C-alpha cells in the first residue's frame, strides 16, 4: 500500500530497542514537526477549505501523538531531550520543486508529506512487530494505522488539486529518490535514521 521502493533493514529495530529512550525522544519531536508541517501547508494554501479542515484535524492528532510519546517518556522516568535534526527529512526536502507555480509547490509539499508519513508508518509497523515491550508494541501498532491514514490524506489532496500535474509521475520520481536516499539510513537510533 505504501509503495516504498526499499524496506528498512530489520537490524534497525534492534538498534531502536537498545536505544528506546533516544527513539522516544526523536519520535516525540517528529510528531511536533509533523504538526508544524500541517500548519505550514494550511498557511500557504488557506483558499482550500477542505484541505484546511482536514489538516487542522491532522495537526491536532500529531500534537496528541507528541503528548502521548511525552507521557510514555515521563512514565518511564526518561527525560524529553532536545529536538534533533532530521537528516532524512532534510535530504528528502531537497527533492521538492522550489520553482514552478503555487500549485506545483503545493502538490510537491503534499507528496513530500505523504512520503514522510509512509516511511514513518513502515518504521512504526516494524517497531510494533519486533519490540518486545507489549505497551510499546501496541502503541506503535496504533500509530502505524494513524500514519497510514495521514499518508492517504496527503496523496489524495495532491491528486485532487494537482489535476493539471502528472501527480502519479511525480510520486514515482519521489519514490525512486527516497529509495536511493533510504539506503544511507536505518543505522541510527532515530525514527528515520
mmCIF file with all atom_site columns, N, CA and C in Angstrom, residues 31-46 51-52 54-63 109 113 154:
data_model
loop_
_atom_site.group_PDB
_atom_site.id
_atom_site.type_symbol
_atom_site.label_atom_id
_atom_site.label_alt_id
_atom_site.label_comp_id
_atom_site.label_asym_id
_atom_site.label_entity_id
_atom_site.label_seq_id
_atom_site.pdbx_PDB_ins_code
_atom_site.Cartn_x
_atom_site.Cartn_y
_atom_site.Cartn_z
_atom_site.occupancy
_atom_site.B_iso_or_equiv
_atom_site.pdbx_formal_charge
_atom_site.auth_seq_id
_atom_site.auth_comp_id
_atom_site.auth_asym_id
_atom_site.auth_atom_id
_atom_site.pdbx_PDB_model_num
ATOM 1  N N  . UNK A 1 31  ? 6.758  14.039 15.814 1.00 0.00 ? 31  UNK A N  1
ATOM 2  C CA . UNK A 1 31  ? 5.331  14.351 15.874 1.00 0.00 ? 31  UNK A CA 1
ATOM 3  C C  . UNK A 1 31  ? 5.109  15.862 15.909 1.00 0.00 ? 31  UNK A C  1
ATOM 4  N N  . UNK A 1 32  ? 5.941  16.568 16.652 1.00 0.00 ? 32  UNK A N  1
ATOM 5  C CA . UNK A 1 32  ? 5.836  18.031 16.697 1.00 0.00 ? 32  UNK A CA 1
ATOM 6  C C  . UNK A 1 32  ? 6.082  18.624 15.312 1.00 0.00 ? 32  UNK A C  1
ATOM 7  N N  . UNK A 1 33  ? 7.076  18.107 14.622 1.00 0.00 ? 33  UNK A N  1
ATOM 8  C CA . UNK A 1 33  ? 7.395  18.616 13.276 1.00 0.00 ? 33  UNK A CA 1
ATOM 9  C C  . UNK A 1 33  ? 6.271  18.296 12.291 1.00 0.00 ? 33  UNK A C  1
ATOM 10 N N  . UNK A 1 34  ? 5.639  17.151 12.459 1.00 0.00 ? 34  UNK A N  1
ATOM 11 C CA . UNK A 1 34  ? 4.522  16.791 11.582 1.00 0.00 ? 34  UNK A CA 1
ATOM 12 C C  . UNK A 1 34  ? 3.354  17.759 11.775 1.00 0.00 ? 34  UNK A C  1
ATOM 13 N N  . UNK A 1 35  ? 3.087  18.137 13.026 1.00 0.00 ? 35  UNK A N  1
ATOM 14 C CA . UNK A 1 35  ? 2.031  19.127 13.289 1.00 0.00 ? 35  UNK A CA 1
ATOM 15 C C  . UNK A 1 35  ? 2.394  20.464 12.665 1.00 0.00 ? 35  UNK A C  1
ATOM 16 N N  . UNK A 1 36  ? 3.634  20.873 12.814 1.00 0.00 ? 36  UNK A N  1
ATOM 17 C CA . UNK A 1 36  ? 4.107  22.138 12.232 1.00 0.00 ? 36  UNK A CA 1
ATOM 18 C C  . UNK A 1 36  ? 4.006  22.110 10.714 1.00 0.00 ? 36  UNK A C  1
ATOM 19 N N  . UNK A 1 37  ? 4.343  20.985 10.112 1.00 0.00 ? 37  UNK A N  1
ATOM 20 C CA . UNK A 1 37  ? 4.248  20.850 8.658  1.00 0.00 ? 37  UNK A CA 1
ATOM 21 C C  . UNK A 1 37  ? 2.811  21.034 8.188  1.00 0.00 ? 37  UNK A C  1
ATOM 22 N N  . UNK A 1 38  ? 1.867  20.413 8.887  1.00 0.00 ? 38  UNK A N  1
ATOM 23 C CA . UNK A 1 38  ? 0.455  20.558 8.511  1.00 0.00 ? 38  UNK A CA 1
ATOM 24 C C  . UNK A 1 38  ? 0.014  22.015 8.602  1.00 0.00 ? 38  UNK A C  1
ATOM 25 N N  . UNK A 1 39  ? 0.439  22.700 9.638  1.00 0.00 ? 39  UNK A N  1
ATOM 26 C CA . UNK A 1 39  ? 0.083  24.116 9.798  1.00 0.00 ? 39  UNK A CA 1
ATOM 27 C C  . UNK A 1 39  ? 0.728  24.960 8.705  1.00 0.00 ? 39  UNK A C  1
ATOM 28 N N  . UNK A 1 40  ? 1.949  24.630 8.324  1.00 0.00 ? 40  UNK A N  1
ATOM 29 C CA . UNK A 1 40  ? 2.615  25.355 7.235  1.00 0.00 ? 40  UNK A CA 1
ATOM 30 C C  . UNK A 1 40  ? 1.853  25.190 5.931  1.00 0.00 ? 40  UNK A C  1
ATOM 31 N N  . UNK A 1 41  ? 1.402  23.988 5.654  1.00 0.00 ? 41  UNK A N  1
ATOM 32 C CA . UNK A 1 41  ? 0.611  23.753 4.432  1.00 0.00 ? 41  UNK A CA 1
ATOM 33 C C  . UNK A 1 41  ? -0.668 24.575 4.477  1.00 0.00 ? 41  UNK A C  1
ATOM 34 N N  . UNK A 1 42  ? -1.326 24.602 5.617  1.00 0.00 ? 42  UNK A N  1
ATOM 35 C CA . UNK A 1 42  ? -2.539 25.411 5.782  1.00 0.00 ? 42  UNK A CA 1
ATOM 36 C C  . UNK A 1 42  ? -2.233 26.884 5.512  1.00 0.00 ? 42  UNK A C  1
ATOM 37 N N  . UNK A 1 43  ? -1.161 27.381 6.096  1.00 0.00 ? 43  UNK A N  1
ATOM 38 C CA . UNK A 1 43  ? -0.786 28.792 5.969  1.00 0.00 ? 43  UNK A CA 1
ATOM 39 C C  . UNK A 1 43  ? -0.604 29.196 4.507  1.00 0.00 ? 43  UNK A C  1
ATOM 40 N N  . UNK A 1 44  ? -0.007 28.312 3.723  1.00 0.00 ? 44  UNK A N  1
ATOM 41 C CA . UNK A 1 44  ? 0.269  28.639 2.317  1.00 0.00 ? 44  UNK A CA 1
ATOM 42 C C  . UNK A 1 44  ? -0.882 28.302 1.364  1.00 0.00 ? 44  UNK A C  1
ATOM 43 N N  . UNK A 1 45  ? -1.890 27.613 1.875  1.00 0.00 ? 45  UNK A N  1
ATOM 44 C CA . UNK A 1 45  ? -2.966 27.138 0.990  1.00 0.00 ? 45  UNK A CA 1
ATOM 45 C C  . UNK A 1 45  ? -4.339 27.315 1.630  1.00 0.00 ? 45  UNK A C  1
ATOM 46 N N  . UNK A 1 46  ? -4.540 28.446 2.281  1.00 0.00 ? 46  UNK A N  1
ATOM 47 C CA . UNK A 1 46  ? -5.765 28.670 3.051  1.00 0.00 ? 46  UNK A CA 1
ATOM 48 C C  . UNK A 1 46  ? -7.016 28.790 2.187  1.00 0.00 ? 46  UNK A C  1
ATOM 49 N N  . UNK A 1 51  ? -9.064 21.223 2.528  1.00 0.00 ? 51  UNK A N  1
ATOM 50 C CA . UNK A 1 51  ? -7.682 20.933 2.913  1.00 0.00 ? 51  UNK A CA 1
ATOM 51 C C  . UNK A 1 51  ? -7.393 21.509 4.307  1.00 0.00 ? 51  UNK A C  1
ATOM 52 N N  . UNK A 1 52  ? -7.810 22.749 4.523  1.00 0.00 ? 52  UNK A N  1
ATOM 53 C CA . UNK A 1 52  ? -7.598 23.401 5.817  1.00 0.00 ? 52  UNK A CA 1
ATOM 54 C C  . UNK A 1 52  ? -8.301 22.601 6.918  1.00 0.00 ? 52  UNK A C  1
ATOM 55 N N  . UNK A 1 54  ? -9.231 19.419 7.034  1.00 0.00 ? 54  UNK A N  1
ATOM 56 C CA . UNK A 1 54  ? -8.610 18.114 7.291  1.00 0.00 ? 54  UNK A CA 1
ATOM 57 C C  . UNK A 1 54  ? -7.224 18.239 7.905  1.00 0.00 ? 54  UNK A C  1
ATOM 58 N N  . UNK A 1 55  ? -6.452 19.229 7.468  1.00 0.00 ? 55  UNK A N  1
ATOM 59 C CA . UNK A 1 55  ? -5.106 19.369 8.022  1.00 0.00 ? 55  UNK A CA 1
ATOM 60 C C  . UNK A 1 55  ? -5.118 19.956 9.433  1.00 0.00 ? 55  UNK A C  1
ATOM 61 N N  . UNK A 1 56  ? -6.153 20.708 9.779  1.00 0.00 ? 56  UNK A N  1
ATOM 62 C CA . UNK A 1 56  ? -6.304 21.131 11.176 1.00 0.00 ? 56  UNK A CA 1
ATOM 63 C C  . UNK A 1 56  ? -6.500 19.906 12.073 1.00 0.00 ? 56  UNK A C  1
ATOM 64 N N  . UNK A 1 57  ? -7.315 18.976 11.625 1.00 0.00 ? 57  UNK A N  1
ATOM 65 C CA . UNK A 1 57  ? -7.523 17.737 12.384 1.00 0.00 ? 57  UNK A CA 1
ATOM 66 C C  . UNK A 1 57  ? -6.233 16.932 12.470 1.00 0.00 ? 57  UNK A C  1
ATOM 67 N N  . UNK A 1 58  ? -5.518 16.861 11.351 1.00 0.00 ? 58  UNK A N  1
ATOM 68 C CA . UNK A 1 58  ? -4.267 16.132 11.331 1.00 0.00 ? 58  UNK A CA 1
ATOM 69 C C  . UNK A 1 58  ? -3.249 16.776 12.276 1.00 0.00 ? 58  UNK A C  1
ATOM 70 N N  . UNK A 1 59  ? -3.153 18.094 12.262 1.00 0.00 ? 59  UNK A N  1
ATOM 71 C CA . UNK A 1 59  ? -2.220 18.799 13.160 1.00 0.00 ? 59  UNK A CA 1
ATOM 72 C C  . UNK A 1 59  ? -2.558 18.511 14.621 1.00 0.00 ? 59  UNK A C  1
ATOM 73 N N  . UNK A 1 60  ? -3.846 18.527 14.956 1.00 0.00 ? 60  UNK A N  1
ATOM 74 C CA . UNK A 1 60  ? -4.255 18.218 16.332 1.00 0.00 ? 60  UNK A CA 1
ATOM 75 C C  . UNK A 1 60  ? -3.865 16.786 16.699 1.00 0.00 ? 60  UNK A C  1
ATOM 76 N N  . UNK A 1 61  ? -4.076 15.879 15.766 1.00 0.00 ? 61  UNK A N  1
ATOM 77 C CA . UNK A 1 61  ? -3.733 14.483 16.020 1.00 0.00 ? 61  UNK A CA 1
ATOM 78 C C  . UNK A 1 61  ? -2.229 14.310 16.224 1.00 0.00 ? 61  UNK A C  1
ATOM 79 N N  . UNK A 1 62  ? -1.433 14.998 15.418 1.00 0.00 ? 62  UNK A N  1
ATOM 80 C CA . UNK A 1 62  ? 0.021  14.916 15.570 1.00 0.00 ? 62  UNK A CA 1
ATOM 81 C C  . UNK A 1 62  ? 0.456  15.475 16.927 1.00 0.00 ? 62  UNK A C  1
ATOM 82 N N  . UNK A 1 63  ? -0.170 16.559 17.370 1.00 0.00 ? 63  UNK A N  1
ATOM 83 C CA . UNK A 1 63  ? 0.153  17.095 18.700 1.00 0.00 ? 63  UNK A CA 1
ATOM 84 C C  . UNK A 1 63  ? -0.278 16.131 19.803 1.00 0.00 ? 63  UNK A C  1
ATOM 85 N N  . UNK A 1 109 ? 4.721  19.619 -1.864 1.00 0.00 ? 109 UNK A N  1
ATOM 86 C CA . UNK A 1 109 ? 4.717  19.599 -0.392 1.00 0.00 ? 109 UNK A CA 1
ATOM 87 C C  . UNK A 1 109 ? 3.817  18.490 0.121  1.00 0.00 ? 109 UNK A C  1
ATOM 88 N N  . UNK A 1 113 ? 5.125  15.272 2.184  1.00 0.00 ? 113 UNK A N  1
ATOM 89 C CA . UNK A 1 113 ? 4.485  14.921 3.460  1.00 0.00 ? 113 UNK A CA 1
ATOM 90 C C  . UNK A 1 113 ? 4.005  13.474 3.444  1.00 0.00 ? 113 UNK A C  1
ATOM 91 N N  . UNK A 1 154 ? -2.663 12.946 2.442  1.00 0.00 ? 154 UNK A N  1
ATOM 92 C CA . UNK A 1 154 ? -1.769 13.801 1.653  1.00 0.00 ? 154 UNK A CA 1
ATOM 93 C C  . UNK A 1 154 ? -1.779 13.421 0.169  1.00 0.00 ? 154 UNK A C  1
#
